[in-house]
XYZ file of C-alpha atoms in Angstrom:
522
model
C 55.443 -1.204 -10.330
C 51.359 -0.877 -10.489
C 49.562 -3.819 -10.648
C 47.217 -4.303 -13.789
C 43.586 -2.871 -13.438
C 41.134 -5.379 -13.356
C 37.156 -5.413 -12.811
C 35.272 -8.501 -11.457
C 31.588 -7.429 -10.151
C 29.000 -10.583 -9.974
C 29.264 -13.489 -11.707
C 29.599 -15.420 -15.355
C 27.960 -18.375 -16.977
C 29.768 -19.560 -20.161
C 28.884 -22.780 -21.758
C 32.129 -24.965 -22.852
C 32.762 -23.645 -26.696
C 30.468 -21.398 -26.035
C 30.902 -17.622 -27.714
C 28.277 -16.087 -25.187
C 29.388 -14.982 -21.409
C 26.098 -14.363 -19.612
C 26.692 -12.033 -16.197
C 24.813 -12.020 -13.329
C 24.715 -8.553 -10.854
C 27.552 -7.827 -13.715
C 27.598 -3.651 -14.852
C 29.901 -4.014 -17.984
C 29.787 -0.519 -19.484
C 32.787 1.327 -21.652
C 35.009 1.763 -18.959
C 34.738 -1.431 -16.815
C 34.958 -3.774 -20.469
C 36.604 -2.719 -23.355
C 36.965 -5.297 -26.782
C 40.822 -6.324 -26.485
C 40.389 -6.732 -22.550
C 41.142 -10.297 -21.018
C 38.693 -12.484 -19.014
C 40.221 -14.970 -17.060
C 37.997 -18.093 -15.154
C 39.885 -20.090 -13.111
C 43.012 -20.763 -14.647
C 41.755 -20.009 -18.566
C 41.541 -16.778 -20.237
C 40.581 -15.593 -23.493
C 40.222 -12.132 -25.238
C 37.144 -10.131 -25.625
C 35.145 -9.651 -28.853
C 32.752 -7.405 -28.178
C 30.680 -5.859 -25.366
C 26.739 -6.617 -26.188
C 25.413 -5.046 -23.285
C 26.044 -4.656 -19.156
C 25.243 -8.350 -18.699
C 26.579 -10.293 -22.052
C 30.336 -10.228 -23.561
C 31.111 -12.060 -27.003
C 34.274 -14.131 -26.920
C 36.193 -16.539 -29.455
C 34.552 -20.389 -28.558
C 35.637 -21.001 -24.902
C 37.985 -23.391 -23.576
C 37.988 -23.789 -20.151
C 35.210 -25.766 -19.884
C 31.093 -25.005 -19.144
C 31.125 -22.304 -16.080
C 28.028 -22.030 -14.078
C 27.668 -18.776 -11.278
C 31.577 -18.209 -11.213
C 33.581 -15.684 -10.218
C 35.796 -14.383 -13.128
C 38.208 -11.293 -13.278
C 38.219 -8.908 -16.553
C 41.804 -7.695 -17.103
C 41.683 -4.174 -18.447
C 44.493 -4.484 -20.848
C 42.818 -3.703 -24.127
C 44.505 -1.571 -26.688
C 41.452 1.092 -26.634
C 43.025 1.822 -23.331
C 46.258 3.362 -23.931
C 46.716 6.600 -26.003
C 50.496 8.756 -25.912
C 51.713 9.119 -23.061
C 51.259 13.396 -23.028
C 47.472 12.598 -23.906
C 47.275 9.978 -21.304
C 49.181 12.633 -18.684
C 45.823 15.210 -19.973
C 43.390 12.810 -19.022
C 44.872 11.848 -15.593
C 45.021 15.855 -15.019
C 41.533 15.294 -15.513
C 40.671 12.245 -13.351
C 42.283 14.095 -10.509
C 40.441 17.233 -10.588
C 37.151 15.226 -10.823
C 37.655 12.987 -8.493
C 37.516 14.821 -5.079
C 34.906 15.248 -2.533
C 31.562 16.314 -4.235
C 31.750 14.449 -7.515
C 28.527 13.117 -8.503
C 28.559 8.946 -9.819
C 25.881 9.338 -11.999
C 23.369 5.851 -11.533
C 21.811 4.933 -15.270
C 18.097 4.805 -15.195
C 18.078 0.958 -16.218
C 19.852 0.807 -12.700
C 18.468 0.469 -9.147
C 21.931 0.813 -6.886
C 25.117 2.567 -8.101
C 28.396 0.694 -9.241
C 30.004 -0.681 -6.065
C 33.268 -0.467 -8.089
C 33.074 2.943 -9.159
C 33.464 6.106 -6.369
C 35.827 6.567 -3.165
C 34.714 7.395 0.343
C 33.456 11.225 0.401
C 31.760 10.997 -3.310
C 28.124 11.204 -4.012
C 26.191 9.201 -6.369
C 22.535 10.698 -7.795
C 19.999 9.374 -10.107
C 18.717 12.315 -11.893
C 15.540 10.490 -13.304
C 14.172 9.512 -9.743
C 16.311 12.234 -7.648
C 18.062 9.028 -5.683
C 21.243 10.396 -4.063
C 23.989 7.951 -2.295
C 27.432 8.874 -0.347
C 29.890 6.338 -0.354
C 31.504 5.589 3.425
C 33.896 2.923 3.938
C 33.541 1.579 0.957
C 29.954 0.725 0.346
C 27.531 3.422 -1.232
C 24.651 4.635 1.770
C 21.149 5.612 0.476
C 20.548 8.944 1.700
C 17.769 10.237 0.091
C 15.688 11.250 -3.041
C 16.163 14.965 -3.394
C 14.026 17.073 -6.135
C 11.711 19.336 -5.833
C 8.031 19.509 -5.566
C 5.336 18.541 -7.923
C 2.233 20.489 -8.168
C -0.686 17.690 -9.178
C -3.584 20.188 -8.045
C -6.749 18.463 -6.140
C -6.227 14.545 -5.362
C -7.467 12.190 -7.366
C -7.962 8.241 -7.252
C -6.504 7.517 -10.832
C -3.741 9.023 -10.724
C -0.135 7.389 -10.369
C 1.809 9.698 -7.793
C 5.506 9.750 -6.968
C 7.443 11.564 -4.075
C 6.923 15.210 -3.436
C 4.006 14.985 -5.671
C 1.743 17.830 -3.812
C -1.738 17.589 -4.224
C -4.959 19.567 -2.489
C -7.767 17.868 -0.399
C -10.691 19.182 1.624
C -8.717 22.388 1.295
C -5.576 21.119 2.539
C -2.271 20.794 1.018
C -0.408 17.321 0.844
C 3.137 15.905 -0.108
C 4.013 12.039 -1.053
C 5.990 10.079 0.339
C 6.221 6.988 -1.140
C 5.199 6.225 -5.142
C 1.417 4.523 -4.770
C -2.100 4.875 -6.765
C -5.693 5.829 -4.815
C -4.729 6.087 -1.308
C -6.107 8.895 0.162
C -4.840 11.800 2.028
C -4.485 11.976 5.131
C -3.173 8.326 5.176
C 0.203 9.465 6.135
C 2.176 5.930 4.609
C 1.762 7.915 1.632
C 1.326 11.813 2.549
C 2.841 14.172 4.787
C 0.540 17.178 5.466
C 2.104 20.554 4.069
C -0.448 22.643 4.740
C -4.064 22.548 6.712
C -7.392 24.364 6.222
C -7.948 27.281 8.134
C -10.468 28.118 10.352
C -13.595 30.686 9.191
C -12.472 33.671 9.457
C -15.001 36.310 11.154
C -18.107 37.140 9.305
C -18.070 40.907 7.951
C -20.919 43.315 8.415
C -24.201 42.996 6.899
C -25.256 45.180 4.466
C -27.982 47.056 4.352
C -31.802 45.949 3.586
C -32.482 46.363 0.181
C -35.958 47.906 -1.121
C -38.923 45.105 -0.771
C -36.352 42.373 1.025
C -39.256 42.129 4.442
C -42.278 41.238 2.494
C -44.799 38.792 2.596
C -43.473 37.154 -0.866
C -40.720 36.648 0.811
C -42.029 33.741 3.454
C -41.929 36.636 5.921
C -45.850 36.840 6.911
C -45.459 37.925 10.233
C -42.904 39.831 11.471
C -43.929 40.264 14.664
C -43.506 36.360 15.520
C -39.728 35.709 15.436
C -40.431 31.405 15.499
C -43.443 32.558 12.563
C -40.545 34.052 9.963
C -37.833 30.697 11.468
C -41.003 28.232 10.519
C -41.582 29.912 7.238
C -38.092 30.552 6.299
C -37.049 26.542 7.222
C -34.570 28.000 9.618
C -33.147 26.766 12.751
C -33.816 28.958 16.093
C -30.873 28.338 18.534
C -32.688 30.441 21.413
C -36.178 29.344 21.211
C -38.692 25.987 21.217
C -39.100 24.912 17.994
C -40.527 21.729 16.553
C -37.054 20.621 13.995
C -37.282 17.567 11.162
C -34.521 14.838 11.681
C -32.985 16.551 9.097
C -33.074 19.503 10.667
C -31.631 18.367 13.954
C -28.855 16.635 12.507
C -28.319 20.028 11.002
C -28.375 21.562 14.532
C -25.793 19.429 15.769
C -23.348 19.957 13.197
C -23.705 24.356 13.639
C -23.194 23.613 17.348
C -20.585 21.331 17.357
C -22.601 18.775 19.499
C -22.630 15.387 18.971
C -26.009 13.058 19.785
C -25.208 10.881 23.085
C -26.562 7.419 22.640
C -28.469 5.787 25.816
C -28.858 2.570 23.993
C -27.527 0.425 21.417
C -28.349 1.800 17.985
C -28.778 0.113 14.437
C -28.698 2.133 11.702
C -30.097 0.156 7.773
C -28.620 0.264 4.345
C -31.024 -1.095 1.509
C -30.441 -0.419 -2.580
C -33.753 1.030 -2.796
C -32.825 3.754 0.125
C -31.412 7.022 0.061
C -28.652 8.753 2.108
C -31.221 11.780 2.663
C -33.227 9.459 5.254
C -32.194 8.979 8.707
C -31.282 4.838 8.346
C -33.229 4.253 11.425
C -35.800 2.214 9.485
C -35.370 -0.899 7.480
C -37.390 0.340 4.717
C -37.032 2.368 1.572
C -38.324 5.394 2.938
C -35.764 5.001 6.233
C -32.759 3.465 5.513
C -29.601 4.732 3.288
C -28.434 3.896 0.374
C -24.525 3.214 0.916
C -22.970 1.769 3.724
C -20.079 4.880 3.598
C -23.368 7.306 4.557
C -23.824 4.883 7.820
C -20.774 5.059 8.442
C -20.099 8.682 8.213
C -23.385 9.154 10.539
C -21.797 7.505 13.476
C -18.336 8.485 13.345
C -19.195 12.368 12.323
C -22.581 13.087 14.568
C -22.683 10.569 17.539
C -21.206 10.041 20.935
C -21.496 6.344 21.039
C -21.461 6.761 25.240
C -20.338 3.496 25.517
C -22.737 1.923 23.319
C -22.648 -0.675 20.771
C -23.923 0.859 16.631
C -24.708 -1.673 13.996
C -25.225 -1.163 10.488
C -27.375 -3.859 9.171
C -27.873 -4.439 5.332
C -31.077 -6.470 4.796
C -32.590 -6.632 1.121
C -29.409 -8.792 -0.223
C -28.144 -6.318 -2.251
C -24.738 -5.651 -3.804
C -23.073 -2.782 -2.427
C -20.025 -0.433 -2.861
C -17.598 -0.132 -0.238
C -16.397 1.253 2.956
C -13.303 3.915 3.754
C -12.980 3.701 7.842
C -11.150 6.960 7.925
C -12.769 9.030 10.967
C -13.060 7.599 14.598
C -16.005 7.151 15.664
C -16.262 9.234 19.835
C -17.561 7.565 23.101
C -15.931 4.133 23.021
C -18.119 0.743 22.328
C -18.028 -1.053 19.186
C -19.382 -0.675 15.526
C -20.559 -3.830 13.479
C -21.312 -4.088 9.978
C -23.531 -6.990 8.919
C -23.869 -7.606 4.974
C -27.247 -9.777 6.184
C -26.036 -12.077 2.971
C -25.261 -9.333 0.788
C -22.091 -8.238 -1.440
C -19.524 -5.433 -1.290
C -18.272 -5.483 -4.957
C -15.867 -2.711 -4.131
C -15.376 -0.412 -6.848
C -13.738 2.884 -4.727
C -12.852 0.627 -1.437
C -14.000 -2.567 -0.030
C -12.915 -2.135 3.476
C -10.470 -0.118 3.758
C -9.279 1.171 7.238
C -6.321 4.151 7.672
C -7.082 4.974 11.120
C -6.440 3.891 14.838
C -9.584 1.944 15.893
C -11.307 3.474 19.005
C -13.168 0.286 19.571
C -13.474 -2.979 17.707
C -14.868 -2.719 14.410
C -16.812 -6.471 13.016
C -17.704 -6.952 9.361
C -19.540 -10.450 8.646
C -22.164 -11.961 7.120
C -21.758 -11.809 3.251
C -19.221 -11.680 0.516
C -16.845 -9.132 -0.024
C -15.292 -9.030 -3.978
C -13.243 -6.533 -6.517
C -11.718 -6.995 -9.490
C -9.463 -3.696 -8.692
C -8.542 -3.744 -4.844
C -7.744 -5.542 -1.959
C -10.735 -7.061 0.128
C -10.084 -5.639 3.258
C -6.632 -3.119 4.136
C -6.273 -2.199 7.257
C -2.884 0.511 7.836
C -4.517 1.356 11.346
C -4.020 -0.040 14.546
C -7.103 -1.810 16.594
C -8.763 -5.175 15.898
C -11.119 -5.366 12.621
C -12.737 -8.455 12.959
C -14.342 -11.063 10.343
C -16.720 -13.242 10.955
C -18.420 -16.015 8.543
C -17.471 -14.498 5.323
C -16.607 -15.288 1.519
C -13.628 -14.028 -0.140
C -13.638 -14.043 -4.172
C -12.512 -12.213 -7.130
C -10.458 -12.418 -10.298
C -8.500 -9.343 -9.541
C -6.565 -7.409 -12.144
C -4.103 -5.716 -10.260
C -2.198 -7.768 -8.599
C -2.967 -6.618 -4.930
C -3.123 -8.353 -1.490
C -6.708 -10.398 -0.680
C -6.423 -9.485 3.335
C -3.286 -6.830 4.233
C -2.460 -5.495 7.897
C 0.146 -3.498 8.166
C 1.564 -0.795 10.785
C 0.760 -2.871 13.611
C -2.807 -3.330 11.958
C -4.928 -6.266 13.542
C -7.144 -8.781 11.526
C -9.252 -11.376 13.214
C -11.410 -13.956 11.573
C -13.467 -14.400 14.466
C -15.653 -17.169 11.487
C -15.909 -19.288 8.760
C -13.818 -18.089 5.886
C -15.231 -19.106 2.764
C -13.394 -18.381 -1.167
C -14.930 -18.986 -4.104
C -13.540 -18.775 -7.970
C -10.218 -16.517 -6.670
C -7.252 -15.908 -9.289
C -4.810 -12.518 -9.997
C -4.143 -11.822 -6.151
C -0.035 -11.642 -5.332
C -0.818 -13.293 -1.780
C -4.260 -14.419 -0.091
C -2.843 -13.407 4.003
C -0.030 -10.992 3.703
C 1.466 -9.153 6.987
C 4.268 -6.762 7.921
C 5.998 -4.187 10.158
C 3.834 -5.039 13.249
C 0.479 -6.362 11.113
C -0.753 -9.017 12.626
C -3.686 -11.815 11.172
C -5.003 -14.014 13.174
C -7.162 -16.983 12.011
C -7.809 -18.669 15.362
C -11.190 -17.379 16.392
C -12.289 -20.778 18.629
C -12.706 -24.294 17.872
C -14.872 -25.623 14.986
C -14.315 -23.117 12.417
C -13.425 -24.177 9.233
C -12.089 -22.448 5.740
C -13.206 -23.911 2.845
C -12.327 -23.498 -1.137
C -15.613 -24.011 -3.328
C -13.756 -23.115 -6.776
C -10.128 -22.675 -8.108
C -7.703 -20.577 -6.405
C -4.356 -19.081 -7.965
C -2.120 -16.186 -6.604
C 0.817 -15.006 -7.667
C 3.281 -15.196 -4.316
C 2.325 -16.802 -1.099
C -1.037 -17.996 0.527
C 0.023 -16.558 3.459
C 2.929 -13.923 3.894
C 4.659 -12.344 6.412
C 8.108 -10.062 6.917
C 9.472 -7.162 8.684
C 7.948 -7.956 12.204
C 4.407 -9.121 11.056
C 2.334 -12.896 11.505
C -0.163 -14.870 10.359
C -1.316 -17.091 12.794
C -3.697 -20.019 12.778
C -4.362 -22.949 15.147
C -5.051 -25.881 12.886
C -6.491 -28.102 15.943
C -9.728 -25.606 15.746
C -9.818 -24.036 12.038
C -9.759 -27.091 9.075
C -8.747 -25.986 5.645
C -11.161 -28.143 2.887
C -9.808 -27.385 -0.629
C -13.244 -29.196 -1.814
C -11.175 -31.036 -4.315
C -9.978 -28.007 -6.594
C -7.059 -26.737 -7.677
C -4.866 -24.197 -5.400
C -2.206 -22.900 -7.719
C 1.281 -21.099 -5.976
C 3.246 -20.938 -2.722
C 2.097 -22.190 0.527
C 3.464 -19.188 3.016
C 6.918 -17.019 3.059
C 8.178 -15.834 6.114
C 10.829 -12.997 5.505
C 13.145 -11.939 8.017
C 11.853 -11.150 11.907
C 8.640 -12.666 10.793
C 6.565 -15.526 11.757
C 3.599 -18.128 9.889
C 2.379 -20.137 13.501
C -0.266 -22.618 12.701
C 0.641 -24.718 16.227
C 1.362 -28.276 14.638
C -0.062 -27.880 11.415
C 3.069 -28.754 9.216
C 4.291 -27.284 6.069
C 1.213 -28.533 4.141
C -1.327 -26.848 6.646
C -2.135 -23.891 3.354
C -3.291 -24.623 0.622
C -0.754 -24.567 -2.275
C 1.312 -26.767 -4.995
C 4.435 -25.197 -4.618
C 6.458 -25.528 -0.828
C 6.629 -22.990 1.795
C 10.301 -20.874 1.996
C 11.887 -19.283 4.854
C 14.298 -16.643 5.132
C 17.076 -15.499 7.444
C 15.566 -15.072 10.915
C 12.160 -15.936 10.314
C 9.818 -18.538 11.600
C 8.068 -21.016 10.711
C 6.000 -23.636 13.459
């Protein structure tokens, strides 16, 4: 004889003469619960009223007592079942030449995984609204994939919500996604996967002919018999002859030749509001130094050879500033320091925000960085970015990350660590896959709270192989009396929190620390 059909995925919650049975991880659709089928708990069943919806069944007032988390079993015996027996011989006619190798499980879009009820080893299950695909082996449905084709978003843009194989065009190169994200920039290949790069210029053609009246006086050309006369009056660079050139113009110069200036000293480079990215930044005034600190940048990563040489780009009028995208190495080795001189980086495009492997150490100190839209500093590179005596603040709307390292990224507060008025972030530290942050940066140093802090997770965070570490002998936390609302730290799997002795309550926090499986704790 075959044993009676039965379905029992998750668990029930049923309160005692209760008409409500609550499911949890539960997928009760038409053909796992019928009305007329037969729940049993324990050793008390009763028959099924109605199906509300994948989690909630309708039943006559229970019996058997309040249920909490229980496991249950759902015999499939209702009448809706059975039909004659030459219809019911059609339909298994059917069921058998469906259910062979190939046949798709189709996954509801209100669902993340497929059924682990429905399917047999060799069937596929696929998600048409995301593209998801699974095969079931052994029993258990394996991710393989998200198959669909690609989407043509034309040129990148920063507001824009992208999902995979999205394709979009940058700096005349094509890029695909690979994982679902908003405003991070291609090439930053967590979230693009090159498809196609610019070419190089192709060789110029021939030049045309002279027109009438093109060699005239009128024309800047006063003397054509002095070749460096017609390059002076023309503002035109002569590669093979002496010729007095602007900054501008040597800059210029470089970039046509491909040749980079070699520093023989330590350089500092200024940033003021009253500036302008068309000076040269090598004067702390309004007529020498830039404008934005992404122009200093861009100077000493795109036209120098540091030759071993330490840069610094000082900001000195207290000013408010927008932020900086470390995306390009900067050639020659030393290190490259940016010091706010008391000013602000109210990030409105990035704060500091590095996607690349650090050739040296990079230092940011000496002011506050804030955004109401994006996370303080993000660092997907490896190499050390270091902090020194800095305040952290911001009511941020989006729900992002204060300080992130990930990808084997390193973070060191090498300072003080001020916050003030902080509320919206999901975690204040947060580290994974290889990220390390590390808050021990020598004795004396101390992190203090001068207004109310909230965030949504964890004060400090780690999983999948990252840390936050801290010493609390040398860095003191001070919570100046206000409130810190949310977790102390989680530490996921093949993680670690180390704070050497400072106990659970060494972050700031009103709810308790958790760990999980392998992680640690100390």
């Amino acid at each position: 004889m075959t044993a009676l059909a039965s379905y029992s995925t998750g668990t029930v919650s049923v309160s005692a003469g209760g008409t409500t049975v609550t499911g949890v991880g539960t997928i009760w659709s038409g053909t796992n619960v019928r009305p007329g089928d037969i729940l049993q708990v324990g050793n008390f069943q009763t028959v099924i009223s109605d199906v509300t919806d994948t989690t909630h069944l309708v039943i006559p007032p229970w019996g058997g007592g309040a249920q909490a988390g229980a496991t249950y079993k759902i015999w499939q015996v209702s009448p809706q079942r059975f039909a004659g027996a030459q219809g019911m011989q059609a339909v298994n006619d059917l069921v058998s030449a469906l259910n062979t190798s190939g046949y798709f499980v189709f996954v509801d879009i209100d669902e993340t995984v497929p059924d682990p009820s429905l399917g047999d080893d060799g069937q596929y299950a696929f998600q048409p609204t995301t593209g998801k695909m699974w095969a079931k082996v052994s029993g258990v449905w394996s991710y393989l994939g998200i198959y669909k084709g690609l989407q043509f978003k034309g040129a990148w843009s920063g507001a824009t919500a992208y999902t995979v194989n999205d394709v979009v065009t940058l700096s005349g190169s094509s890029y695909a996604c690979v994982l679902d994200h908003t405003n991070h920039t291609p090439p930053d290949t967590t979230y693009w996967q090159l498809l196609a790069s610019k070419g190089d210029q192709g060789i110029p053609g021939p030049t045309g002919p002279a027109g009438a009246g093109d060699l005239l006086s009128t024309n800047n050309l006063s003397d054509l018999a002095s070749a460096a006369t017609a390059a002076n009056n023309l503002g035109v660079v002569r590669y093979g002859g002496s010729q007095s050139l602007t900054a501008a113009q040597k800059v210029q110069a470089q970039k046509n030749t491909g040749v980079r200036e070699l520093l023989t000293a330590a350089r500092t480079y200024y940033v003021r509001s009253d500036g302008s990215n068309s000076n040269n930044g090598l004067a702390n005034t309004s007529g020498g130094a830039f404008l934005t600190i992404q122009k200093a940048y861009d100077v000493i990563s795109q036209t120098l050879d540091l030759g071993g040489f330490n840069v610094t780009i000082q900001c000195n009028n207290v000013a408010a500033f927008d932020g900086l995208a470390l995306n390009t190495a900067w050639t020659g080795g030393g290190n490259a320091t940016l010091d706010l001189g008391s000013g602000t980086i109210n990030g409105t495009t990035n704060v500091i925000n590095c996607t690349i492997p650090l050739p040296g150490i990079f230092t940011v100190q000496n002011g506050t960085l804030t955004s109401t839209t994006l996370p303080l500093i993000n660092h997907t590179g490896t190499g050390s970015l270091n902090v020194g005596n800095i305040t952290l603040s911001g009511a941020n709307t989006g729900g992002f990350d204060m300080i992130s390292a990930t990808a084997n990224a390193y973070i060191h507060f090498t300072g003080n660590i001020a916050f003030g008025v902080c509320s919206g972030w999901r975690e204040i530290f947060y580290a994974r896959t290889g990220g390390i942050i590390d808050l021990y940066g020598g004795f004396g140093q101390t992190m203090i709270m001068t207004g109310n802090m909230s965030w949504s997770d964890s004060f400090a965070y780690s999983e999948v192989g990252g840390g936050v570490k801290a010493v609390s002998g040398a860095r003191t936390i001070s919570t100046g009396g206000f409130t810190m609302t949310g977790k102390r730290y989680s530490v996921e799997t093949a993680a670690f929190v180390y704070t050497q002795g400072g106990g659970a309550n060494y972050f700031p926090g009103s709810i308790a620390g958790t760990i999980v499986g392998t992680g640690s704790y100390a």
